[in-house]
Amino acid sequence: MNIVTPPITVGEDEAFEQDVLGRSNFGQSLLNLVCQSSDELVISLDGKWGEGKTTFVKMWKGMLNQADVPSIYIDAFANDYIDDAFIAVASAITTYIELNSVNPDAQKSKEFREKAKHVGVQLLSWTAKVGIKAATLGAIKDSDIDELKDIQSDVAKGLSTVVGDYVGERLASHKQDVELLQSFKGLLSEMPSLLSPEGDKPLVIIIDELDRCKPTYAVELIEKIKHLFSVKNVVFVLVMHRKQLEEAVKCIYGQNIDAHTYLQKFINIETTIPKKTGDRNDSDINQYNKKLFGLHQIETWGDGRNLVDSLDVLATHFNLSLRQLERVYTNLAVFYASSSKNQLRLVPIISFLAVIKVVDSSVYEALLHQKMTYEELCEKTGLSEHDQEDRNLRRLQFLAMWLKFSLITDEQFEQLDENDRIRGFGQSLWEYNVERNRLIPIFIQKLSMFTVS
């Protein structure tokens, strides 16, 4: 039995062979788009946490490799300890070119490395001279020069001589900065011609985990991609949770900024990770639920089908992400691995507790300490035992009935209609000698023996 969900390992030249979510068609469309474009292209791939963005782009990178499209994958979160985002991107590009060049013209590659070094040194120099965010090289337009001249003396008086001198140096070196940047960008645009036999494929650079970075690093990275690296023949794919990145922008520039519009300045095309939510039998969560059950190899002693069905309706009801569903399965794997075959297992209750532990810890704690009634649980979670016509909703109704059986008082239980289905639930407990109001605390204590992080 696998307690933790085994990671999906995607080989360098493996594409969507392990795809259980049917995303290969979207991957092909994205591949067609980047190959047909001759623009300075920056694409954003939006998706919430835990929806499989990283797995998708790694599979997509394999598709790029199969199509002989040069590509670089950069984990932004793994690099946000580096002070300058320029260094992280430039070093990844230069290293990739040196290792993968199929063109004998090594001089261009060497020249690009030297240019990148000079740009990096200049950027670090400006940043080191003042304790403020340095202007991006070449981002100052000629029309801004007169304005900078006007404010130079005021800046020096109001802040410090160092800052005033900084502005003066920026004005004096503006022409050289622009020439350096244009030379660097010109060379970068030529680099893809060194990376494919025909020299006609773009270089695709995937920047992943942007929304997990420090706000300062995430914002600096997208700004420098636009100002320093956005050239013809190079395509950037920025993988992000858009709303989270907008919060990073607000953190840097203040809550009053229109963060959505600000990000649009740096992105040409926006797209969203595909997510099938319609037919429950073919939704992402349904397919991944089956995949996880197989991966974990949980020994359910005949309860496997019921467990998958219960998790299917619960995951849909609570709108779980794929990552959350993985945590649910780890909770269940811990429970089953630490149980013996002859112990009591009630799938409707166990599956609900494994889910609510991930979704709402306050409800889980209240149930643990027997401080929540059935009515309060329904209000908090939206569950109901009322009749449902939909087959999947009937499964949810059955689960709610088990929770009602476990939570209502003895007085409420006695008031149930004698034909109420819930009255018969107790028959399955006779051989275990367990009172119905002890069911949830017993299962929660078992689930709480080990904490899943």
Coordinates of C-alpha atoms in Angstrom, one line a residue:
M1 CA 0.0 0.0 0.0
N2 CA 1.3 3.5 -0.9
I3 CA 0.6 5.9 2.0
V4 CA 1.7 9.1 0.1
T5 CA 0.6 9.5 -3.5
P6 CA 3.4 8.4 -5.8
P7 CA 4.6 11.4 -7.9
I8 CA 4.0 11.2 -11.6
T9 CA 7.5 11.0 -13.2
V10 CA 7.5 12.4 -16.7
G11 CA 10.5 11.4 -18.8
E12 CA 12.4 13.9 -20.9
D13 CA 10.9 12.7 -24.1
E14 CA 7.6 11.5 -22.7
A15 CA 4.5 13.6 -23.5
F16 CA 0.9 12.7 -22.4
E17 CA 1.3 9.0 -22.2
Q18 CA 0.3 9.1 -18.5
D19 CA -2.4 11.7 -19.0
V20 CA -5.6 10.6 -17.3
L21 CA -7.3 14.0 -17.6
G22 CA -7.5 14.2 -21.3
R23 CA -5.4 17.3 -21.7
S24 CA -3.3 16.2 -24.7
N25 CA -5.5 18.0 -27.2
F26 CA -5.0 21.3 -25.3
G27 CA -1.3 20.6 -25.3
Q28 CA -1.3 20.1 -29.0
S29 CA -3.2 23.4 -29.6
L30 CA -0.7 25.2 -27.4
L31 CA 2.2 23.7 -29.3
N32 CA 0.6 24.7 -32.6
L33 CA 0.2 28.3 -31.3
V34 CA 3.8 28.7 -30.3
C35 CA 5.2 27.2 -33.5
Q36 CA 3.1 29.4 -35.7
S37 CA 3.8 32.6 -34.0
S38 CA 6.6 34.9 -35.0
D39 CA 5.8 37.6 -32.4
E40 CA 7.4 38.5 -29.1
L41 CA 5.0 36.2 -27.2
V42 CA 4.3 35.8 -23.5
I43 CA 1.5 33.4 -22.6
S44 CA 0.0 33.0 -19.2
L45 CA -1.4 29.6 -18.1
D46 CA -3.8 30.1 -15.2
G47 CA -5.1 27.6 -12.8
K48 CA -5.8 27.3 -9.1
W49 CA -3.5 25.5 -6.6
G50 CA -3.6 21.8 -7.0
E51 CA -5.2 21.6 -10.5
G52 CA -2.2 19.8 -12.1
K53 CA -0.5 22.8 -13.8
T54 CA 3.0 21.5 -13.1
T55 CA 2.2 18.0 -14.3
F56 CA 0.6 19.4 -17.5
V57 CA 3.6 21.6 -18.4
K58 CA 6.1 18.8 -17.8
M59 CA 4.1 16.6 -20.1
W60 CA 3.8 19.4 -22.6
K61 CA 7.6 19.9 -22.5
G62 CA 7.8 16.3 -23.5
M63 CA 5.5 17.0 -26.4
L64 CA 7.8 19.9 -27.4
N65 CA 10.8 17.6 -27.3
Q66 CA 9.1 15.1 -29.5
A67 CA 8.4 17.9 -32.0
D68 CA 12.1 19.0 -31.8
V69 CA 11.0 22.4 -30.3
P70 CA 13.8 23.6 -28.0
S71 CA 12.4 24.3 -24.5
I72 CA 13.6 25.2 -21.0
Y73 CA 11.7 24.6 -17.8
I74 CA 12.4 27.0 -14.9
D75 CA 10.9 26.5 -11.4
A76 CA 10.6 30.1 -10.2
F77 CA 9.9 29.0 -6.6
A78 CA 13.1 27.0 -6.5
N79 CA 15.1 30.1 -7.7
D80 CA 13.5 32.9 -5.7
Y81 CA 16.4 32.9 -3.2
I82 CA 18.4 34.5 -6.0
D83 CA 18.4 38.3 -5.5
D84 CA 18.1 39.1 -9.2
A85 CA 15.5 37.4 -11.4
F86 CA 17.6 38.3 -14.5
I87 CA 20.4 35.9 -13.4
A88 CA 18.0 33.0 -13.0
V89 CA 16.6 33.3 -16.5
A90 CA 19.8 34.3 -18.3
S91 CA 21.8 31.5 -16.8
A92 CA 19.2 28.9 -17.7
I93 CA 19.2 30.1 -21.3
T94 CA 23.0 30.3 -21.7
T95 CA 23.4 26.8 -20.1
Y96 CA 20.7 25.3 -22.3
I97 CA 22.3 26.8 -25.5
E98 CA 25.7 25.5 -24.6
L99 CA 24.4 22.0 -24.0
N100 CA 22.0 21.8 -26.9
S101 CA 23.4 23.8 -29.8
V102 CA 23.3 21.9 -33.1
N103 CA 24.8 24.8 -35.0
P104 CA 28.6 24.9 -35.3
D105 CA 28.6 28.7 -34.8
A106 CA 29.9 28.7 -31.2
Q107 CA 30.9 32.4 -31.4
K108 CA 27.3 33.6 -31.2
S109 CA 26.7 31.5 -28.1
K110 CA 29.8 32.9 -26.4
E111 CA 28.9 36.4 -27.4
F112 CA 25.4 36.0 -25.9
R113 CA 26.9 34.8 -22.6
E114 CA 29.2 37.9 -22.5
K115 CA 26.3 40.2 -23.3
A116 CA 24.1 38.6 -20.6
K117 CA 27.0 39.0 -18.1
H118 CA 27.3 42.7 -18.9
V119 CA 23.6 43.3 -18.6
G120 CA 23.5 41.5 -15.3
V121 CA 26.4 43.4 -13.9
Q122 CA 24.9 46.7 -14.9
L123 CA 21.6 45.8 -13.2
L124 CA 23.3 44.7 -10.0
S125 CA 25.3 47.9 -10.1
W126 CA 22.3 50.1 -10.1
T127 CA 20.5 48.1 -7.5
A128 CA 23.5 48.1 -5.2
K129 CA 24.0 51.9 -5.4
V130 CA 20.5 52.7 -4.0
G131 CA 18.2 51.0 -1.6
I132 CA 15.3 51.3 -4.0
K133 CA 14.2 49.1 -6.9
A134 CA 16.4 50.1 -9.8
A135 CA 14.8 51.0 -13.1
T136 CA 15.0 48.2 -15.7
L137 CA 17.7 48.7 -18.2
G138 CA 16.3 50.4 -21.3
A139 CA 12.8 50.8 -19.8
I140 CA 13.2 54.6 -19.6
K141 CA 11.9 56.1 -22.8
D142 CA 13.5 59.1 -24.5
S143 CA 10.4 61.1 -23.6
D144 CA 11.1 60.5 -19.9
I145 CA 14.6 62.0 -20.0
D146 CA 13.4 65.7 -19.7
E147 CA 11.2 64.8 -16.8
L148 CA 14.1 63.0 -15.0
K149 CA 16.3 66.1 -15.5
D150 CA 13.6 68.3 -13.9
I151 CA 13.3 66.2 -10.8
Q152 CA 16.9 65.3 -10.4
S153 CA 17.7 68.2 -8.0
D154 CA 14.5 67.7 -6.1
V155 CA 15.2 64.0 -5.7
A156 CA 18.7 64.8 -4.4
K157 CA 17.4 67.4 -1.9
G158 CA 14.4 65.3 -0.7
L159 CA 16.1 61.9 -0.4
S160 CA 19.8 61.8 -0.5
T161 CA 22.9 62.7 -2.6
V162 CA 23.3 59.1 -3.4
V163 CA 19.9 58.8 -5.0
G164 CA 20.4 62.1 -6.8
D165 CA 23.7 60.9 -8.2
Y166 CA 22.0 57.7 -9.2
V167 CA 19.4 59.6 -11.3
G168 CA 22.3 61.6 -12.8
E169 CA 24.2 58.5 -13.7
R170 CA 21.0 57.0 -15.3
L171 CA 20.6 60.0 -17.4
A172 CA 24.2 60.1 -18.5
S173 CA 24.3 56.4 -19.3
H174 CA 20.9 56.1 -20.9
K175 CA 22.1 55.8 -24.4
Q176 CA 24.7 53.2 -23.6
D177 CA 22.1 51.2 -21.5
V178 CA 19.7 51.2 -24.4
E179 CA 22.4 50.1 -26.9
L180 CA 23.5 47.3 -24.5
L181 CA 20.0 46.1 -24.0
Q182 CA 19.2 46.1 -27.8
S183 CA 22.4 44.3 -28.5
F184 CA 21.5 41.6 -25.9
K185 CA 18.0 41.2 -27.1
G186 CA 19.1 41.0 -30.7
L187 CA 21.5 38.2 -29.9
L188 CA 18.8 36.4 -27.8
S189 CA 16.5 36.5 -30.8
E190 CA 19.1 34.7 -32.9
M191 CA 19.7 31.9 -30.3
P192 CA 16.8 29.6 -31.4
S193 CA 18.5 29.3 -34.8
L194 CA 21.3 27.4 -33.1
L195 CA 19.0 24.9 -31.4
S196 CA 17.2 23.1 -34.1
P197 CA 18.5 21.4 -37.3
E198 CA 16.6 23.8 -39.6
G199 CA 16.9 26.7 -37.3
D200 CA 13.2 27.5 -37.7
K201 CA 11.7 26.6 -34.3
P202 CA 11.1 29.0 -31.5
L203 CA 12.7 28.7 -28.1
V204 CA 10.0 28.0 -25.5
I205 CA 10.7 29.0 -21.9
I206 CA 8.3 27.7 -19.3
I207 CA 8.3 29.6 -16.0
D208 CA 6.5 27.5 -13.4
E209 CA 5.4 28.1 -9.8
L210 CA 5.2 31.9 -10.1
D211 CA 2.4 32.2 -7.6
R212 CA 4.5 30.4 -4.9
C213 CA 7.4 32.9 -5.1
K214 CA 8.0 35.8 -2.8
P215 CA 5.9 38.7 -4.1
T216 CA 9.0 40.9 -4.8
Y217 CA 10.6 38.1 -6.9
A218 CA 7.5 37.1 -8.8
V219 CA 6.7 40.7 -9.9
E220 CA 10.4 41.4 -10.7
L221 CA 10.5 38.2 -12.8
I222 CA 7.6 39.0 -15.0
E223 CA 8.7 42.6 -15.4
K224 CA 12.2 41.6 -16.5
I225 CA 10.9 38.9 -18.9
K226 CA 8.9 41.6 -20.7
H227 CA 11.6 44.3 -20.7
L228 CA 14.8 42.2 -21.1
F229 CA 13.8 38.8 -22.7
S230 CA 10.7 39.4 -24.8
V231 CA 12.0 39.1 -28.3
K232 CA 11.0 37.4 -31.6
N233 CA 11.6 33.6 -31.8
V234 CA 11.4 33.3 -28.0
V235 CA 8.1 32.3 -26.3
F236 CA 7.5 32.5 -22.6
V237 CA 4.8 30.4 -20.9
L238 CA 4.1 31.8 -17.4
V239 CA 2.4 29.2 -15.2
M240 CA 0.4 30.8 -12.4
H241 CA -2.6 31.2 -10.3
R242 CA -3.6 34.6 -11.7
K243 CA -5.5 35.8 -8.6
Q244 CA -2.6 35.0 -6.3
L245 CA -0.1 36.8 -8.6
E246 CA -2.4 39.8 -8.6
E247 CA -2.1 39.9 -4.8
A248 CA 1.7 39.9 -5.2
V249 CA 1.4 43.0 -7.4
K250 CA -0.8 44.7 -4.8
C251 CA 1.8 43.8 -2.1
I252 CA 4.5 45.6 -4.1
Y253 CA 2.6 48.6 -5.6
G254 CA -0.3 49.0 -3.1
Q255 CA -3.8 47.8 -2.7
N256 CA -5.2 50.6 -5.0
I257 CA -3.5 49.4 -8.1
D258 CA -5.5 47.6 -10.7
A259 CA -3.5 44.4 -10.6
H260 CA -5.3 42.7 -13.3
T261 CA -4.7 45.5 -15.8
Y262 CA -1.1 45.8 -14.7
L263 CA -0.4 42.1 -15.4
Q264 CA -1.9 42.5 -18.9
K265 CA 1.0 44.8 -19.8
F266 CA 3.3 41.9 -19.6
I267 CA 1.1 39.1 -21.1
N268 CA 0.1 38.8 -24.8
I269 CA -2.2 35.8 -24.5
E270 CA -4.1 34.4 -21.5
T271 CA -5.3 30.8 -21.2
T272 CA -6.5 28.5 -18.5
I273 CA -5.6 24.9 -17.6
P274 CA -8.5 22.7 -19.0
K275 CA -10.8 21.4 -16.4
K276 CA -13.7 19.0 -17.1
T277 CA -16.5 19.5 -14.6
G278 CA -19.6 18.5 -16.4
D279 CA -20.4 14.8 -16.6
R280 CA -19.5 13.3 -13.2
N281 CA -18.5 10.1 -14.9
D282 CA -15.9 11.8 -17.1
S283 CA -14.9 14.8 -15.0
D284 CA -11.3 15.4 -13.9
I285 CA -12.1 14.6 -10.3
N286 CA -13.8 11.3 -11.3
Q287 CA -10.9 10.2 -13.5
Y288 CA -8.2 11.2 -10.9
N289 CA -10.2 9.5 -8.1
K290 CA -9.9 6.2 -10.0
K291 CA -6.3 6.8 -10.7
L292 CA -5.5 7.5 -7.0
F293 CA -7.3 4.4 -5.8
G294 CA -5.1 2.3 -8.1
L295 CA -1.9 4.2 -7.1
H296 CA -2.5 3.8 -3.4
Q297 CA -3.4 0.1 -3.6
I298 CA -5.5 0.4 -0.5
E299 CA -6.6 -2.9 0.9
T300 CA -10.3 -2.3 1.5
W301 CA -11.4 -5.9 1.9
G302 CA -14.3 -5.6 -0.6
D303 CA -15.2 -1.9 0.1
G304 CA -13.2 -0.5 -2.8
R305 CA -16.1 0.3 -5.1
N306 CA -18.1 2.0 -2.3
L307 CA -15.0 4.0 -1.3
V308 CA -14.4 5.3 -4.9
D309 CA -18.1 6.1 -5.3
S310 CA -18.3 7.9 -1.9
L311 CA -15.2 10.0 -2.7
D312 CA -16.5 10.8 -6.1
V313 CA -19.6 12.5 -4.8
L314 CA -17.9 14.1 -1.9
A315 CA -15.1 15.5 -4.0
T316 CA -17.7 17.0 -6.4
H317 CA -19.8 18.4 -3.6
F318 CA -16.9 20.1 -1.9
N319 CA -15.2 21.1 -5.2
L320 CA -11.9 19.5 -4.2
S321 CA -8.7 20.2 -6.2
L322 CA -6.7 17.3 -7.4
R323 CA -4.1 18.1 -4.8
Q324 CA -6.7 18.1 -2.0
L325 CA -8.0 14.7 -3.3
E326 CA -4.4 13.4 -3.0
R327 CA -4.4 14.4 0.7
V328 CA -7.7 12.7 1.3
Y329 CA -6.3 9.5 -0.1
T330 CA -3.3 9.8 2.1
N331 CA -5.6 10.1 5.1
L332 CA -7.5 7.0 4.0
A333 CA -4.3 5.1 3.3
V334 CA -3.1 5.9 6.9
F335 CA -6.4 4.8 8.3
Y336 CA -6.6 1.5 6.4
A337 CA -2.9 0.7 6.9
S338 CA -3.2 1.1 10.6
S339 CA -6.4 -1.0 10.8
S340 CA -6.8 -4.8 10.9
K341 CA -9.2 -6.7 8.7
N342 CA -11.7 -7.4 11.5
Q343 CA -12.1 -3.8 12.6
L344 CA -15.3 -1.9 11.9
R345 CA -15.2 0.2 8.8
L346 CA -18.2 2.3 7.6
V347 CA -17.2 3.7 4.2
P348 CA -19.7 6.6 4.2
I349 CA -18.5 8.0 7.5
I350 CA -14.8 7.3 7.0
S351 CA -14.7 8.8 3.6
F352 CA -16.6 11.9 4.8
L353 CA -14.2 12.4 7.7
A354 CA -11.2 12.0 5.5
V355 CA -12.5 14.7 3.2
I356 CA -13.7 17.1 5.9
K357 CA -10.3 16.9 7.6
V358 CA -8.8 18.3 4.4
V359 CA -11.6 20.8 3.6
D360 CA -12.6 22.3 7.0
S361 CA -10.5 21.5 10.1
S362 CA -12.9 23.4 12.4
V363 CA -15.8 21.0 11.5
Y364 CA -13.4 18.1 12.0
E365 CA -12.4 19.3 15.4
A366 CA -16.0 20.0 16.5
L367 CA -16.9 16.4 15.5
L368 CA -13.9 15.0 17.3
H369 CA -15.1 16.7 20.6
Q370 CA -18.7 15.9 19.9
K371 CA -19.7 19.6 19.8
M372 CA -21.6 19.6 16.6
T373 CA -25.2 18.5 15.9
Y374 CA -26.4 17.0 12.7
E375 CA -28.3 20.1 11.9
E376 CA -25.2 22.3 12.4
L377 CA -23.2 19.9 10.2
C378 CA -25.7 20.2 7.4
E379 CA -25.7 23.9 7.7
K380 CA -21.8 24.0 7.6
T381 CA -21.4 21.5 4.7
G382 CA -24.5 21.8 2.7
L383 CA -25.3 18.1 3.1
S384 CA -28.9 16.8 3.2
E385 CA -30.7 13.5 3.5
H386 CA -33.7 14.7 1.5
D387 CA -34.8 12.6 -1.5
Q388 CA -32.7 13.3 -4.6
E389 CA -33.5 12.2 -8.2
D390 CA -30.0 12.3 -9.5
R391 CA -28.1 9.0 -8.9
N392 CA -25.0 10.7 -7.7
L393 CA -26.9 12.9 -5.3
R394 CA -28.7 9.8 -4.0
R395 CA -25.2 8.6 -3.0
L396 CA -24.7 11.8 -1.1
Q397 CA -28.1 11.4 0.5
F398 CA -27.1 7.9 1.7
L399 CA -23.9 9.3 3.2
A400 CA -25.8 12.1 4.9
M401 CA -28.2 9.5 6.4
W402 CA -25.2 7.7 8.0
L403 CA -24.0 10.9 9.5
K404 CA -27.5 11.6 10.8
F405 CA -27.6 8.1 12.3
S406 CA -24.4 8.9 14.1
L407 CA -25.1 12.4 15.4
I408 CA -28.8 12.7 16.4
T409 CA -29.7 12.3 20.0
D410 CA -31.4 9.3 21.5
E411 CA -34.6 11.3 21.7
Q412 CA -34.4 12.2 18.0
F413 CA -33.7 8.6 17.1
E414 CA -36.8 7.4 18.9
Q415 CA -38.9 10.0 17.1
L416 CA -37.9 8.6 13.7
D417 CA -40.7 6.9 11.7
E418 CA -40.7 3.2 12.3
N419 CA -40.2 2.7 8.5
D420 CA -37.3 5.1 8.4
R421 CA -34.3 3.5 6.7
I422 CA -31.9 4.9 9.3
R423 CA -33.4 2.7 12.0
G424 CA -32.0 -0.3 10.3
F425 CA -28.4 1.0 10.2
G426 CA -27.8 -0.2 13.7
Q427 CA -27.9 -3.9 12.6
S428 CA -24.5 -3.6 11.0
L429 CA -23.0 -2.6 14.4
W430 CA -24.3 -5.5 16.5
E431 CA -21.2 -7.7 16.2
Y432 CA -18.9 -4.8 17.0
N433 CA -20.7 -3.7 20.2
V434 CA -20.4 0.0 19.3
E435 CA -22.9 2.6 20.2
R436 CA -24.0 4.7 17.2
N437 CA -23.0 8.0 18.9
R438 CA -19.5 6.7 19.4
L439 CA -18.9 6.0 15.7
I440 CA -17.6 9.4 14.6
P441 CA -15.3 9.9 17.6
I442 CA -13.8 6.4 17.1
F443 CA -13.1 6.9 13.4
I444 CA -11.8 10.4 14.0
Q445 CA -9.4 9.2 16.7
K446 CA -8.1 6.6 14.3
L447 CA -7.7 9.2 11.5
S448 CA -5.9 11.5 13.9
M449 CA -3.3 9.1 15.1
F450 CA -1.0 10.3 12.3
T451 CA -0.9 13.8 10.9
V452 CA -0.7 14.1 7.1
S453 CA 1.3 17.2 6.1

